[in-house]
Amino acid sequence: MTTPLAAIPPVSAAIRAYGATATPSGDFGTMVGDAARASLATLRRAEVTAARGVAGTADVQEVVQAAAAAELTVQTLTQLRDKVVGAYTDVLRMAV
């Protein structure tokens, strides 16, 4: 005899657990602007942490984590830029 599966909690429970909102808070431009500001903040934190590491006031693990976060941010932004440029060139090639 098989046991029944437990009920899957609603998506709203997962959304609340991560502190996100179910509906977008703004338009696409706002979302892109917020993402750019968050990326800049990550890069600035990494720069400050690296400077603190050179000065000897930051833990090595903290410096490595900040550098990894900055590297991931730069890789993500580079991929996003490549996708936008690719989409733009595709639009330019469209026959009108």
GROMACS .gro file of C-alpha atoms in nm:
model
   96
    1MET     CA    1   0.000   0.000   0.000
    2THR     CA    2   0.132   0.344  -0.087
    3THR     CA    3   0.129   0.642   0.142
    4PRO     CA    4  -0.026   0.965   0.016
    5LEU     CA    5   0.199   1.255  -0.065
    6ALA     CA    6   0.200   1.552   0.167
    7ALA     CA    7   0.034   1.864   0.036
    8ILE     CA    8   0.260   2.110  -0.138
    9PRO     CA    9   0.250   2.446   0.038
   10PRO     CA   10   0.122   2.732  -0.173
   11VAL     CA   11   0.366   2.952  -0.359
   12SER     CA   12   0.262   3.245  -0.142
   13ALA     CA   13   0.421   3.073   0.158
   14ALA     CA   14   0.754   3.049  -0.026
   15ILE     CA   15   0.725   3.410  -0.137
   16ARG     CA   16   0.669   3.524   0.222
   17ALA     CA   17   0.958   3.308   0.345
   18TYR     CA   18   1.202   3.487   0.116
   19GLY     CA   19   1.057   3.830   0.186
   20ALA     CA   20   0.958   3.890  -0.176
   21THR     CA   21   0.636   4.038  -0.301
   22ALA     CA   22   0.395   3.842  -0.518
   23THR     CA   23   0.334   4.136  -0.749
   24PRO     CA   24   0.607   4.341  -0.911
   25SER     CA   25   0.667   4.673  -0.741
   26GLY     CA   26   0.726   4.868  -1.061
   27ASP     CA   27   0.781   4.855  -1.431
   28PHE     CA   28   1.071   4.698  -1.620
   29GLY     CA   29   1.277   5.017  -1.610
   30THR     CA   30   1.245   5.034  -1.232
   31MET     CA   31   1.349   4.670  -1.201
   32VAL     CA   32   1.657   4.724  -1.420
   33GLY     CA   33   1.749   5.040  -1.228
   34ASP     CA   34   1.717   4.861  -0.894
   35ALA     CA   35   1.930   4.573  -1.021
   36ALA     CA   36   2.197   4.817  -1.143
   37ARG     CA   37   2.201   4.997  -0.807
   38ALA     CA   38   2.228   4.664  -0.622
   39SER     CA   39   2.515   4.560  -0.850
   40LEU     CA   40   2.700   4.885  -0.788
   41ALA     CA   41   2.648   4.846  -0.414
   42THR     CA   42   2.794   4.494  -0.428
   43LEU     CA   43   3.099   4.617  -0.619
   44ARG     CA   44   3.151   4.908  -0.380
   45ARG     CA   45   3.125   4.676  -0.077
   46ALA     CA   46   3.384   4.447  -0.236
   47GLU     CA   47   3.615   4.741  -0.300
   48VAL     CA   48   3.584   4.865   0.058
   49THR     CA   49   3.636   4.515   0.196
   50ALA     CA   50   3.944   4.466  -0.023
   51ALA     CA   51   4.088   4.796   0.101
   52ARG     CA   52   4.020   4.689   0.458
   53GLY     CA   53   4.192   4.358   0.383
   54VAL     CA   54   4.502   4.536   0.252
   55ALA     CA   55   4.503   4.753   0.563
   56GLY     CA   56   4.479   4.440   0.778
   57THR     CA   57   4.144   4.525   0.941
   58ALA     CA   58   3.931   4.268   0.753
   59ASP     CA   59   3.929   3.893   0.790
   60VAL     CA   60   4.064   3.693   0.494
   61GLN     CA   61   3.737   3.502   0.461
   62GLU     CA   62   3.544   3.829   0.444
   63VAL     CA   63   3.772   3.956   0.165
   64VAL     CA   64   3.738   3.632  -0.032
   65GLN     CA   65   3.358   3.636   0.000
   66ALA     CA   66   3.341   3.998  -0.114
   67ALA     CA   67   3.569   3.924  -0.411
   68ALA     CA   68   3.357   3.622  -0.510
   69ALA     CA   69   3.039   3.831  -0.489
   70ALA     CA   70   3.197   4.101  -0.705
   71GLU     CA   71   3.316   3.844  -0.959
   72LEU     CA   72   2.970   3.689  -0.983
   73THR     CA   73   2.815   4.034  -1.024
   74VAL     CA   74   3.054   4.127  -1.305
   75GLN     CA   75   2.994   3.794  -1.481
   76THR     CA   76   2.617   3.840  -1.455
   77LEU     CA   77   2.631   4.195  -1.588
   78THR     CA   78   2.856   4.086  -1.874
   79GLN     CA   79   2.616   3.809  -1.972
   80LEU     CA   80   2.323   4.049  -1.952
   81ARG     CA   81   2.504   4.303  -2.168
   82ASP     CA   82   2.581   4.036  -2.428
   83LYS     CA   83   2.215   3.931  -2.439
   84VAL     CA   84   2.095   4.290  -2.479
   85VAL     CA   85   2.345   4.357  -2.758
   86GLY     CA   86   2.242   4.033  -2.929
   87ALA     CA   87   1.875   4.123  -2.908
   88TYR     CA   88   1.949   4.470  -3.043
   89THR     CA   89   2.138   4.331  -3.343
   90ASP     CA   90   1.854   4.085  -3.407
   91VAL     CA   91   1.608   4.375  -3.417
   92LEU     CA   92   1.835   4.564  -3.656
   93ARG     CA   93   1.845   4.264  -3.891
   94MET     CA   94   1.463   4.234  -3.905
   95ALA     CA   95   1.304   4.303  -4.238
   96VAL     CA   96   1.056   4.586  -4.230
   0.00000   0.00000   0.00000
